[in-house]
mmCIF file of C-alpha atoms in Angstrom:
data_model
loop_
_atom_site.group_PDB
_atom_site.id
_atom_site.type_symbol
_atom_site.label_atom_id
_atom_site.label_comp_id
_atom_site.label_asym_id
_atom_site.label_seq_id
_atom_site.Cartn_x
_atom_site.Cartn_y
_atom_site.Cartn_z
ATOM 1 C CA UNK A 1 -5.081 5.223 33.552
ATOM 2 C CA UNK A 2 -8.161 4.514 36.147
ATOM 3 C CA UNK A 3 -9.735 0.938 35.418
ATOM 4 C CA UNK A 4 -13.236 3.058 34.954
ATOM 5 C CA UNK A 5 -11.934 5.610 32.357
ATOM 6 C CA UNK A 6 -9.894 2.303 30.897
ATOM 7 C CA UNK A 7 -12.747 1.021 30.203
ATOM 8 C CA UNK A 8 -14.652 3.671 28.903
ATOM 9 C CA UNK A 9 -12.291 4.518 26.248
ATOM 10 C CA UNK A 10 -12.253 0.903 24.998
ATOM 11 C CA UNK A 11 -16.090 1.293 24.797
ATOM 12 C CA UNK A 12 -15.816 3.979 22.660
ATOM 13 C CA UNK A 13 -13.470 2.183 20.478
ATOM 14 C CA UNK A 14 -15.517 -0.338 20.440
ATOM 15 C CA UNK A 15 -18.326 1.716 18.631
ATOM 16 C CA UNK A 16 -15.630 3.231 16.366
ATOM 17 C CA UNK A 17 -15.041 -0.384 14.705
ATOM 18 C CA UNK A 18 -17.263 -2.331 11.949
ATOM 19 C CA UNK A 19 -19.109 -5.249 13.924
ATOM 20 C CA UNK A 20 -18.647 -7.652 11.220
ATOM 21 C CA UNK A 21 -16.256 -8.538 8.536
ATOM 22 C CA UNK A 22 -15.563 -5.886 5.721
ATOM 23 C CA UNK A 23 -15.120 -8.203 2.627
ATOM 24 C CA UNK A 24 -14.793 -4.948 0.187
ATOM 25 C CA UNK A 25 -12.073 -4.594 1.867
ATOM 26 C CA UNK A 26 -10.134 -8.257 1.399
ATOM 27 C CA UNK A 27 -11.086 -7.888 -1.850
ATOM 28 C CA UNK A 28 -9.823 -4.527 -2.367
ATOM 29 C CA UNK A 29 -6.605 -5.709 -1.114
ATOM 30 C CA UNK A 30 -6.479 -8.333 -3.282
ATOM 31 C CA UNK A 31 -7.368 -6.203 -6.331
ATOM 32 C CA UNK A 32 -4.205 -4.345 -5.586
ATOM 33 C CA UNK A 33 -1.981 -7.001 -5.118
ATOM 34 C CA UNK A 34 -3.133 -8.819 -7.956
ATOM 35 C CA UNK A 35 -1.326 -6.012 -10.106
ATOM 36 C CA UNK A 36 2.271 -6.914 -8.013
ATOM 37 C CA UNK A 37 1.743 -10.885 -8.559
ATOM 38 C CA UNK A 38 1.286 -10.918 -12.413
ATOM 39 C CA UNK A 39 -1.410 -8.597 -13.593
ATOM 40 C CA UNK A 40 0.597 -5.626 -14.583
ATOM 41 C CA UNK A 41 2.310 -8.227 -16.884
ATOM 42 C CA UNK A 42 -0.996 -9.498 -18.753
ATOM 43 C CA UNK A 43 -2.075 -5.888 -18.973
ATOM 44 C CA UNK A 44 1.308 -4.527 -20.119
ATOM 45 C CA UNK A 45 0.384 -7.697 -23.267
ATOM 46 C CA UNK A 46 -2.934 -6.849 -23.599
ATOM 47 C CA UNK A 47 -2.066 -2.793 -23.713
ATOM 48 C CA UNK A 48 1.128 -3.983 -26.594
ATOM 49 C CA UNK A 49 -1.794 -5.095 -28.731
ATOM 50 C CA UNK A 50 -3.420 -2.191 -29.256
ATOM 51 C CA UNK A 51 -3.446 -0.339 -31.907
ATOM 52 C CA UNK A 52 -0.868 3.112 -31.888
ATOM 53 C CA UNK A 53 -2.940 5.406 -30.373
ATOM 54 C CA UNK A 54 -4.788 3.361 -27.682
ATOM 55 C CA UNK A 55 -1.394 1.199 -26.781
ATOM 56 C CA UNK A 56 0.235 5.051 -25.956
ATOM 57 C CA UNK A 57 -2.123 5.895 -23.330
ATOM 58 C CA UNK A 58 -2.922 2.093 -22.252
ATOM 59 C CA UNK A 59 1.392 1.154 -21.429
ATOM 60 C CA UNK A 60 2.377 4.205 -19.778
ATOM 61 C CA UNK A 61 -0.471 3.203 -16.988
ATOM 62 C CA UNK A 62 0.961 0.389 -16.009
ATOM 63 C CA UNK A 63 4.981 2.012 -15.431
ATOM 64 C CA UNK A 64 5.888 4.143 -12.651
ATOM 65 C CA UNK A 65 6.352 8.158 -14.012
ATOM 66 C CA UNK A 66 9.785 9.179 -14.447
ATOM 67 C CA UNK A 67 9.588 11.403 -11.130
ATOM 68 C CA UNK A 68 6.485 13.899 -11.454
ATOM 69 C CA UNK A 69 3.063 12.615 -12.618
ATOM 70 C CA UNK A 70 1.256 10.043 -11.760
ATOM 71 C CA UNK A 71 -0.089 7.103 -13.537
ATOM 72 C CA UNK A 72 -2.273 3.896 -12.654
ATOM 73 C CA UNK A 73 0.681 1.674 -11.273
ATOM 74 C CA UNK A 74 2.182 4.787 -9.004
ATOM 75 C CA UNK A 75 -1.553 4.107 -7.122
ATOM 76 C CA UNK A 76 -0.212 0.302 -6.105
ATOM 77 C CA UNK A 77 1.969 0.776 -3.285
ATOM 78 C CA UNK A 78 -0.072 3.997 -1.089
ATOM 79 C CA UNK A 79 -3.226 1.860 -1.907
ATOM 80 C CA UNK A 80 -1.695 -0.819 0.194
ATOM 81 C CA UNK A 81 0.092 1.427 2.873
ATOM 82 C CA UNK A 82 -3.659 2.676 2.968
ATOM 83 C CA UNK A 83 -4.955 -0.496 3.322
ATOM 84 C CA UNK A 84 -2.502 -1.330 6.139
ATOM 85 C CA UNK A 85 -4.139 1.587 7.980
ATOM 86 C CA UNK A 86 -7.843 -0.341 7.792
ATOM 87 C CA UNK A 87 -6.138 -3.423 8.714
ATOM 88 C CA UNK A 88 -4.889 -2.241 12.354
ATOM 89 C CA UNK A 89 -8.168 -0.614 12.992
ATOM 90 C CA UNK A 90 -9.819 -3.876 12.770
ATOM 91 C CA UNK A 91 -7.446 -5.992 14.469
ATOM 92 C CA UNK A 92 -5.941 -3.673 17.436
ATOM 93 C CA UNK A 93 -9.613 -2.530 18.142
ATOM 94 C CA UNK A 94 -10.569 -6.364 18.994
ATOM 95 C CA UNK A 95 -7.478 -5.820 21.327
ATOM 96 C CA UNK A 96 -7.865 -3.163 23.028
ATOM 97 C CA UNK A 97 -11.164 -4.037 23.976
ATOM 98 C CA UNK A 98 -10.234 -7.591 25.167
ATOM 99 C CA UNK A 99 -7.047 -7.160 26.817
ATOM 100 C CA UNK A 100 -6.231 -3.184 27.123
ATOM 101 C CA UNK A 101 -3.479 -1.431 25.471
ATOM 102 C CA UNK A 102 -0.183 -3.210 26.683
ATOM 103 C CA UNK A 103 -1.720 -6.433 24.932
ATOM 104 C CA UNK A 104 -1.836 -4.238 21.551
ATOM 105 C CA UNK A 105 1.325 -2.706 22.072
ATOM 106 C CA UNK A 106 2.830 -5.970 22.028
ATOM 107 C CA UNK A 107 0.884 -7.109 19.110
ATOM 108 C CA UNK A 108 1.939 -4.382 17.181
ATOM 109 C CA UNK A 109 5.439 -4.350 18.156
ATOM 110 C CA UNK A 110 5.780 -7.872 17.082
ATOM 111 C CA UNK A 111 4.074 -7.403 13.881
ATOM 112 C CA UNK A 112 6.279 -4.459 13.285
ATOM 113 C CA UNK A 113 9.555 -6.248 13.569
ATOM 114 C CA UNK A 114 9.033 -9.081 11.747
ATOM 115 C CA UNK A 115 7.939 -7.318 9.163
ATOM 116 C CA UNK A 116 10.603 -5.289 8.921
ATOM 117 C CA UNK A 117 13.026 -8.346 9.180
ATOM 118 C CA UNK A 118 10.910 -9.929 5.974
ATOM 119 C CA UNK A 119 11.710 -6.523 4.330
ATOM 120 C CA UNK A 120 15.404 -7.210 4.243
ATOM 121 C CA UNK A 121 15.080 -10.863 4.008
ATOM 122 C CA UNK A 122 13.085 -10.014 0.549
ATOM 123 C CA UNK A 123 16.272 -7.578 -0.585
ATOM 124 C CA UNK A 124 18.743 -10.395 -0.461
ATOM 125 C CA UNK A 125 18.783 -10.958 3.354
ATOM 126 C CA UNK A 126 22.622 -11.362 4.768
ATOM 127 C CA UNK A 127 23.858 -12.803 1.033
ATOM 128 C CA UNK A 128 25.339 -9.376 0.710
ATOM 129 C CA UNK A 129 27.896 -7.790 2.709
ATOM 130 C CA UNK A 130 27.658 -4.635 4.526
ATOM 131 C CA UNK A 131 27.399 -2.173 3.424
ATOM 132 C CA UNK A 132 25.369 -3.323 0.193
ATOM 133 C CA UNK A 133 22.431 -4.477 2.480
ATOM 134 C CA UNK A 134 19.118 -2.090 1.739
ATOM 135 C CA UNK A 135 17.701 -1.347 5.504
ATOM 136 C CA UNK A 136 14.855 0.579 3.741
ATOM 137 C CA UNK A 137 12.521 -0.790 0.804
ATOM 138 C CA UNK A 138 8.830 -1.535 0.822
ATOM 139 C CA UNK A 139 7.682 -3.949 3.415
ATOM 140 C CA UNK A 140 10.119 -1.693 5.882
ATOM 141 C CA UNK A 141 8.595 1.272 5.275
ATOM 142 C CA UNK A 142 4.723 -0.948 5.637
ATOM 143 C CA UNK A 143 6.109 -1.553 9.293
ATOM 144 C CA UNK A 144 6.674 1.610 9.873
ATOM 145 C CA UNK A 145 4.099 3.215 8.871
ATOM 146 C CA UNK A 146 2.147 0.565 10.532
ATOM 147 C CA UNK A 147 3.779 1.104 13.478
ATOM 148 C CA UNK A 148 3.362 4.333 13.919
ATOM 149 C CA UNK A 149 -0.281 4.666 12.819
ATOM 150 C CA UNK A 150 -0.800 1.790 15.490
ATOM 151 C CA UNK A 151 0.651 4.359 18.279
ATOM 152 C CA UNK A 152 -1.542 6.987 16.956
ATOM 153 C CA UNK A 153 -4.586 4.841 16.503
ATOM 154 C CA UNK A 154 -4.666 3.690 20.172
ATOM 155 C CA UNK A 155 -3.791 7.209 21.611
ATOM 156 C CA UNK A 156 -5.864 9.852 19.538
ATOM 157 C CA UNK A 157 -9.708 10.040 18.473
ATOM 158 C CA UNK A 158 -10.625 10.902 14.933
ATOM 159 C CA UNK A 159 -9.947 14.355 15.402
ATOM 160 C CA UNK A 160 -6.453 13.607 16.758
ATOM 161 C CA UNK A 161 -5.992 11.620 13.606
ATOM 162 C CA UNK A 162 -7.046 14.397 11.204
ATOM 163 C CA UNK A 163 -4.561 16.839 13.067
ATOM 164 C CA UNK A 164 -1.641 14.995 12.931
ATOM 165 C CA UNK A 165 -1.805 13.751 9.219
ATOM 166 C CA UNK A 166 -2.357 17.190 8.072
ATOM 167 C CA UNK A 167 0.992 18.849 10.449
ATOM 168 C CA UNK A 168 2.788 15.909 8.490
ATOM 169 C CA UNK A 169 1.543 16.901 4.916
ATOM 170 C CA UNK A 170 2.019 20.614 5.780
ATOM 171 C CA UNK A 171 5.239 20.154 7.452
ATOM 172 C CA UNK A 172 6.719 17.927 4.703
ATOM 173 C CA UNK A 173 5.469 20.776 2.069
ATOM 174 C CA UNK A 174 6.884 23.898 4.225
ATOM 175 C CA UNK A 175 10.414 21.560 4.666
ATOM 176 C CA UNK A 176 10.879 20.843 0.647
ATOM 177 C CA UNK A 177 9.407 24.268 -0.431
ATOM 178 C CA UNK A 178 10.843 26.628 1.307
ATOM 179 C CA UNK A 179 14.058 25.594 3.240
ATOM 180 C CA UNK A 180 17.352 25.581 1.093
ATOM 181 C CA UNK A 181 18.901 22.077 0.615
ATOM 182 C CA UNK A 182 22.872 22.203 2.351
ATOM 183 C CA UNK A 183 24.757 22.832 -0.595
ATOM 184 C CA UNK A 184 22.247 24.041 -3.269
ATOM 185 C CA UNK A 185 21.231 26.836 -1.578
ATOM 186 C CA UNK A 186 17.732 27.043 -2.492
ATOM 187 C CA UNK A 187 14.554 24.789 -1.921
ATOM 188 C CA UNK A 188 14.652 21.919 -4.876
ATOM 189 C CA UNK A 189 11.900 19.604 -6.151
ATOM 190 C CA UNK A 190 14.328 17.919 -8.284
ATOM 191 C CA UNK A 191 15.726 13.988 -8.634
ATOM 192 C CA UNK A 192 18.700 14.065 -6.245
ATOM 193 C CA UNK A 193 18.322 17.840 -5.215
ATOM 194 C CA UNK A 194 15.463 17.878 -2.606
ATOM 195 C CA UNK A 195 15.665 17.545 1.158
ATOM 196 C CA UNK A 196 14.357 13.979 1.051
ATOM 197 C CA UNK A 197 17.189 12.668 -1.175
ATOM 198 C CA UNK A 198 19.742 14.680 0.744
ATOM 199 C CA UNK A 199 18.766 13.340 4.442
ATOM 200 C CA UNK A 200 19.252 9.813 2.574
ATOM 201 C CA UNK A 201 22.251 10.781 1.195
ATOM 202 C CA UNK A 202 23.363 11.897 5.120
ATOM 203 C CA UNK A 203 21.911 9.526 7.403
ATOM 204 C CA UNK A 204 20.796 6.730 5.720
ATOM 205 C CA UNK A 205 23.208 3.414 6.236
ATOM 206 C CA UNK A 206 23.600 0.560 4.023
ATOM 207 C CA UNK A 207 22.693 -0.030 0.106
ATOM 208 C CA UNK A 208 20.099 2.694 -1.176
ATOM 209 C CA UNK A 209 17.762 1.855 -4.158
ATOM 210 C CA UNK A 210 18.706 4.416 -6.365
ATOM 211 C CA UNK A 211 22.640 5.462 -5.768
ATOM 212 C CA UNK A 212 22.810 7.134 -2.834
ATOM 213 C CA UNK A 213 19.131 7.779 -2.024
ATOM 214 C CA UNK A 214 15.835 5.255 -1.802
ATOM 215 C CA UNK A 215 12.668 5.980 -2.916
ATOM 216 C CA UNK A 216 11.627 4.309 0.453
ATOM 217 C CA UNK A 217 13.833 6.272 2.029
ATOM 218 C CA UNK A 218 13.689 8.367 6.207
ATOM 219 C CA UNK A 219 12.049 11.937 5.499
ATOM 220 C CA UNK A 220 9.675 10.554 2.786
ATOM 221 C CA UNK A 221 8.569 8.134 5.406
ATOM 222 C CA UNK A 222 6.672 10.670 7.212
ATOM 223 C CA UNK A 223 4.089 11.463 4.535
ATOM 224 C CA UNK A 224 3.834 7.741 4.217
ATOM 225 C CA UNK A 225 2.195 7.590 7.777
ATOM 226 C CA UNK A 226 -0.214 10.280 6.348
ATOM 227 C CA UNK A 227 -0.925 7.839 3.822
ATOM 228 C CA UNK A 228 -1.467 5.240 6.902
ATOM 229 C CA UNK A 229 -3.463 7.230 8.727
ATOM 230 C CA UNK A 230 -6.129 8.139 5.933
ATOM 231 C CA UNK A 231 -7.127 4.307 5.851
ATOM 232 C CA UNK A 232 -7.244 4.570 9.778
ATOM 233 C CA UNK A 233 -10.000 7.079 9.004
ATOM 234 C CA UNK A 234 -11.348 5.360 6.314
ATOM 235 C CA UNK A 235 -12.115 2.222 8.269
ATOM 236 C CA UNK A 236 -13.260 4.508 11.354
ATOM 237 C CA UNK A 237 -16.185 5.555 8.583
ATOM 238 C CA UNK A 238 -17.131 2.491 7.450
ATOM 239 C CA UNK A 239 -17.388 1.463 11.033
ATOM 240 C CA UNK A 240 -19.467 4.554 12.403
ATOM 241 C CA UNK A 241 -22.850 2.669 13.002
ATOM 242 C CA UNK A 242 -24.617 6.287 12.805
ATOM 243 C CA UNK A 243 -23.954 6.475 9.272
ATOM 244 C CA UNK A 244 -26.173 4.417 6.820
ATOM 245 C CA UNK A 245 -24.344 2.667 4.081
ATOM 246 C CA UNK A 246 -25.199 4.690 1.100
ATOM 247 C CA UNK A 247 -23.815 7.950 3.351
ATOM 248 C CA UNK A 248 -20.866 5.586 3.910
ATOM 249 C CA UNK A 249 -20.064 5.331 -0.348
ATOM 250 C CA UNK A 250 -21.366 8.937 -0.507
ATOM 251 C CA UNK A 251 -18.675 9.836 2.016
ATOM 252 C CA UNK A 252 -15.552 8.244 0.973
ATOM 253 C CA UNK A 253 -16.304 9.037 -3.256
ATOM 254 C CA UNK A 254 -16.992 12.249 -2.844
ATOM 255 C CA UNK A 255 -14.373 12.524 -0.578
ATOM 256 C CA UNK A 256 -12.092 11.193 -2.371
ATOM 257 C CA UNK A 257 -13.037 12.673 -5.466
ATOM 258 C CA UNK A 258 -12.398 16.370 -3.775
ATOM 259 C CA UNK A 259 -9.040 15.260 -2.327
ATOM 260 C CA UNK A 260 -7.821 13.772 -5.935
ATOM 261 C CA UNK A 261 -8.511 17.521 -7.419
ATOM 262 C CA UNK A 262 -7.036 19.071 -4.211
ATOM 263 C CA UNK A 263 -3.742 16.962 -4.707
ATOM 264 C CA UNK A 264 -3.477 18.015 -8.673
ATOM 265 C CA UNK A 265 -4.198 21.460 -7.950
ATOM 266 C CA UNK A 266 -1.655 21.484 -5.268
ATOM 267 C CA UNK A 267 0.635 19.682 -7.451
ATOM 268 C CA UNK A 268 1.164 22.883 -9.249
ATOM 269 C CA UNK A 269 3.205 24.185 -7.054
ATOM 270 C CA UNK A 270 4.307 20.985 -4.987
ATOM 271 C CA UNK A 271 4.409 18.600 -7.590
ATOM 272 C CA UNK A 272 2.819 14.667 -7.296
ATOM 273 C CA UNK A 273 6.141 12.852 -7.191
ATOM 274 C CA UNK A 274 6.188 9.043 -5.691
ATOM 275 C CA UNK A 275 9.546 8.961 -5.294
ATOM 276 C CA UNK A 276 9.234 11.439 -2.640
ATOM 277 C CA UNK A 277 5.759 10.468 -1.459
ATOM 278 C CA UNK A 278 5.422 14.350 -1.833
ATOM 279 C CA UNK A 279 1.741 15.848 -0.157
ATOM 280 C CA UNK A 280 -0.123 16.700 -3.383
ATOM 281 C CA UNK A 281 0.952 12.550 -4.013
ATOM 282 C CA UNK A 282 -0.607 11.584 -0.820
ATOM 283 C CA UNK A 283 -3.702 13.531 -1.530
ATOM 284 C CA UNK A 284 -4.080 12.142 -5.221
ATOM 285 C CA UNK A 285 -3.045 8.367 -4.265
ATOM 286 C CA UNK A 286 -5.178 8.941 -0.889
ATOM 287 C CA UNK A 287 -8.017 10.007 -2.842
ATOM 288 C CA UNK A 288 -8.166 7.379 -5.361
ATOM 289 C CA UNK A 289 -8.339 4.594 -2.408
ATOM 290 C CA UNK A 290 -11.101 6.082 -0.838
ATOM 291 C CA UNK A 291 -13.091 6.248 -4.369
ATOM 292 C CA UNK A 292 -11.942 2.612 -4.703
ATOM 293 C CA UNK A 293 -12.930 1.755 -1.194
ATOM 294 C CA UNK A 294 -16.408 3.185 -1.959
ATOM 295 C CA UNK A 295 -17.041 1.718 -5.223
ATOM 296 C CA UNK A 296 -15.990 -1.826 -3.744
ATOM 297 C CA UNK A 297 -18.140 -1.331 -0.870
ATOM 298 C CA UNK A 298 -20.940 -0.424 -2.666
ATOM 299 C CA UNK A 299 -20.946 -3.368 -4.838
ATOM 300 C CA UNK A 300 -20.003 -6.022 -2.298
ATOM 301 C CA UNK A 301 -21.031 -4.993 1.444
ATOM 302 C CA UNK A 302 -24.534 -2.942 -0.077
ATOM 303 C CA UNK A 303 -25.182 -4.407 -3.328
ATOM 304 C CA UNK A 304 -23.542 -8.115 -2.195
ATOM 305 C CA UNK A 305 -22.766 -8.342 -5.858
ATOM 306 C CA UNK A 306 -19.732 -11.148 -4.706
ATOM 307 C CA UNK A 307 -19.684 -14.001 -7.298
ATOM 308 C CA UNK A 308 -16.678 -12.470 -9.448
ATOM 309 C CA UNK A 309 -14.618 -11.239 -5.663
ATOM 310 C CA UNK A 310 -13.371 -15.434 -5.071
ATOM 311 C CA UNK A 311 -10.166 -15.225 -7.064
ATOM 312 C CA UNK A 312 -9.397 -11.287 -5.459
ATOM 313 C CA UNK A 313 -10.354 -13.061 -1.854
ATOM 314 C CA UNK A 314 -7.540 -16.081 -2.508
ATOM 315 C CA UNK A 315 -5.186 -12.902 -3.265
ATOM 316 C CA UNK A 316 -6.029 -10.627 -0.358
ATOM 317 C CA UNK A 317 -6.104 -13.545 2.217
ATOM 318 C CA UNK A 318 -2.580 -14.138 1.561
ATOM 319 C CA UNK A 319 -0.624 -11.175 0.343
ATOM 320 C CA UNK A 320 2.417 -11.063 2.411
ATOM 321 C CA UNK A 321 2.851 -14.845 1.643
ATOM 322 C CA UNK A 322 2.388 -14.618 -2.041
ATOM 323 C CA UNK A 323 4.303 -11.546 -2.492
ATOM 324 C CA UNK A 324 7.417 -13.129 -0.684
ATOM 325 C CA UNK A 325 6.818 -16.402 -2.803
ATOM 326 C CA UNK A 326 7.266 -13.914 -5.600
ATOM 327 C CA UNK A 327 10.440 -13.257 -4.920
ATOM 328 C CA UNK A 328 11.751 -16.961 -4.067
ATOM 329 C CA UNK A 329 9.945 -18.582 -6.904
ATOM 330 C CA UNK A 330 9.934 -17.269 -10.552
ATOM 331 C CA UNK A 331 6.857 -18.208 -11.656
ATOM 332 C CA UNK A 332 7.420 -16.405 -15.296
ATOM 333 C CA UNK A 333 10.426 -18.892 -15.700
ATOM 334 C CA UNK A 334 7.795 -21.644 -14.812
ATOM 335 C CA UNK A 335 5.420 -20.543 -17.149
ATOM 336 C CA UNK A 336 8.307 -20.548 -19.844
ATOM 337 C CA UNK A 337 8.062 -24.374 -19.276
ATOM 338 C CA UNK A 338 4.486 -24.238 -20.425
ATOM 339 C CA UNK A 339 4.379 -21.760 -23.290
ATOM 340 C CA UNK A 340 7.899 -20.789 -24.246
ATOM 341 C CA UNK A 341 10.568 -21.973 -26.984
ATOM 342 C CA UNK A 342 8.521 -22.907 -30.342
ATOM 343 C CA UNK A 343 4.961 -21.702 -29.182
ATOM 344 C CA UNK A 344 6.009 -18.350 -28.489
ATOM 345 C CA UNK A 345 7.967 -18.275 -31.339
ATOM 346 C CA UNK A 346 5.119 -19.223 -33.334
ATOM 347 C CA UNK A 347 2.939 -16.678 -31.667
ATOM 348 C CA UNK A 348 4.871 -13.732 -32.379
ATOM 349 C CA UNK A 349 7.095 -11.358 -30.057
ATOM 350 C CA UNK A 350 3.638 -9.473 -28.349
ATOM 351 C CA UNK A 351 1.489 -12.719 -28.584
ATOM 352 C CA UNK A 352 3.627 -15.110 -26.656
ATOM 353 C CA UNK A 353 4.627 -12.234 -24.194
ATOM 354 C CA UNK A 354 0.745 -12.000 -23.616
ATOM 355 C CA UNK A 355 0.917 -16.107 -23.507
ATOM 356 C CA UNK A 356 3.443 -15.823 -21.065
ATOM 357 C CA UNK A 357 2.645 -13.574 -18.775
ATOM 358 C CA UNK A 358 -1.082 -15.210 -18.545
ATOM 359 C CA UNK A 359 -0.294 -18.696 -17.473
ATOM 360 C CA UNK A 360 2.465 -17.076 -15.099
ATOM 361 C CA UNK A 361 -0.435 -15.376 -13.483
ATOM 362 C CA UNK A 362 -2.737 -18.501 -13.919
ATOM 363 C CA UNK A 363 0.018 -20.533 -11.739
ATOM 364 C CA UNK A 364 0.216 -17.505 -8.839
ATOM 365 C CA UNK A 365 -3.383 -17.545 -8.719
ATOM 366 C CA UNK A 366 -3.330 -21.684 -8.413
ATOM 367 C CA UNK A 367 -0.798 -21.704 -5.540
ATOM 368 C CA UNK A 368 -2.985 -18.694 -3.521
ATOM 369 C CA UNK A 369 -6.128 -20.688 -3.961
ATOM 370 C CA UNK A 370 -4.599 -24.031 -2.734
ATOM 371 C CA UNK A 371 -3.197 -21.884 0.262
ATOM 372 C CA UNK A 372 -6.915 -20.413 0.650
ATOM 373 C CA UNK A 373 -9.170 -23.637 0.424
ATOM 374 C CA UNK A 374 -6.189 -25.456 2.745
ATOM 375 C CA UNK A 375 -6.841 -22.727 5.618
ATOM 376 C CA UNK A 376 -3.200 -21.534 4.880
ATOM 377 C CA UNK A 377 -2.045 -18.099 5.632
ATOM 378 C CA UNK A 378 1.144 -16.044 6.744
ATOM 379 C CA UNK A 379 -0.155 -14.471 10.071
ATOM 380 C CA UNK A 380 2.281 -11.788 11.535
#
């Protein structure tokens, strides 16, 4: 590329990005880790509590559906991929207009692989043998899908963007609906039956999640990427200086709101299934971050309503190195030390569980604050 046109197109980048700091958006990514780190336990406690009828629809929320549906905790992991997507706008931008786009293909090349390498380090590393050693799970499929957004990011505009995430949700719909699966001999939606479970079944080496497919698995990666790319364009908005902020919130809530009914209503005849990060999924979970992104914005970056954000900041300053301490340290065992043996048994079955599960959380939130007033994070 000519050092003039070069130039121009990191200009134009330039102008693409937010010129300060989104904190809606560290908090936002806190919020949703918060949920992987202990909150999903307090709230499964809290939800036990209930009376009959409230604890039905309150505990469901915070499980994964059986395969199609969707409830609050299937929003956790796109809500992050989608997150990842706003990240490398904000940080490969910087790049490309300081050092040009070998500089942020190295940067994101880097990133990529040792993120993948923490993905299998966080599955049990080389303690197993092959082949019980899961090559796919979810920080592998975050590199990916960061990786590949990256590409995208520094080689298409907007419009680009747009194009390729719908071929992928299209494509990924034509594939499952109407091609028969090898051996079935008819298209198949079902656990174990679809295209996505049979590539994994095919092609995929090493220990897979559930039998002989993974949930994180290669085909259902694709959509993922979709998933990537709609926080790409999410942080593109936020940073289109043409656009005042209340158009901003207007944007990505109503925006969202039309792509959550666009995702059910295509869920009727592709159904929302996480396990297969299916299209009408992407829409739904993709929808639901942009509404989320808006109403965080609105109230932190507009209103700069921020007092209640510090404990969501300690979280989303840190979440790669929190969420790997998570899986080193058990800090439910810890908080066993605190509020097990007669207290909980004095408490009750529900009560201590809720006793529990709070000062495990209390702890998490005690080492990610020491790591945030200390200046400490996990930089890839």
């Amino acid at each position: 590329m000519p050092e003039d046109a070069a130039q121009s197109s990191n200009e134009a980048r330039t102008q693409r990005r937010p010129s300060e700091r989104v904190v809606s958006v560290d908090v936002l990514r806190g919020f949703d880790m918060l949920w992987l780190i202990g909150g999903t336990g307090v709230a499964l406690a809290v939800g036990r509590l209930c009376p009959a009828p409230l604890r039905d629809v309150i505990v469901p929320q915070w499980e994964h559906a059986d395969w199609e549906g969707f409830r609050f905790f299937d929003l956790i992991f796109p809500l992050f991929v989608f997150l990842v997507g706003m990240s490398l706008v904000f940080s490969l931008s910087k790049r490309l207009e300081r050092e040009g786009r070998w500089s942020a293909y190295k940067r994101l090349l880097r990133r990529t692989v040792l993120l993948f390498l923490m993905g299998v380090f966080y599955y049990g590393g080389l303690r197993h043998r092959w082949p019980d050693i899961r090559l796919l799970g979810v920080l592998q499929r975050l590199a990916l899908c960061y990786f590949a957004g990256g590409i995208l990011f520094i080689h298409l505009k907007p419009k680009g963007l747009v194009a390729v995430c719908v071929i992928l949700l299209l494509g990924y719909w034509a594939l499952l609906s109407f091609v028969p699966v090898p051996g079935l001999g008819a298209a198949s939606f079902d656990e174990g039956q679809n295209w996505a479970n049979y590539i994994d079944k095919q092609w995929l080496p090493g220990h897979k999640h559930n039998g002989d497919w993974d949930p994180e698995g290669l085909l259902s990666t694709l959509p993922a990427i979709a998933t990537c790319l709609l926080g790409v364009l999410a942080a593109l908005l936020l940073g289109k200086e043409s656009l005042t902020p209340s158009r901003k919130v207007l944007y990505l809530v109503g925006g969202g709101a039309l792509m959550v009914i666009a995702g059910f209503l295509w869920g009727i005849q592709f159904p929302v299934i996480k396990k297969i990060w299916t299209s009408s999924y992407v829409l739904v979970a993709g929808g639901y971050s942009f509404v989320l992104l808006g109403v965080f914005y609105l109230i932190i970056d507009v209103w700069r309503i921020r007092r209640w954000t510090l404990p969501l900041l300690w979280i989303g300053a840190n979440p790669l190195t929190i969420y790997m301490a998570k899986n080193i340290l058990d800090f439910n065992q810890l908080a066993e030390r605190f509020v097990g043996g007669d207290i909980k048994t004095f408490a009750g079955e529900r009560v201590g569980y809720l006793l529990s599960t709070t000062v495990s959380l209390a702890l998490t939130l005690a080492v990610v604050r020491f790591l945030y007033n200390r200046k400490i994070f996990l930089r890839l």
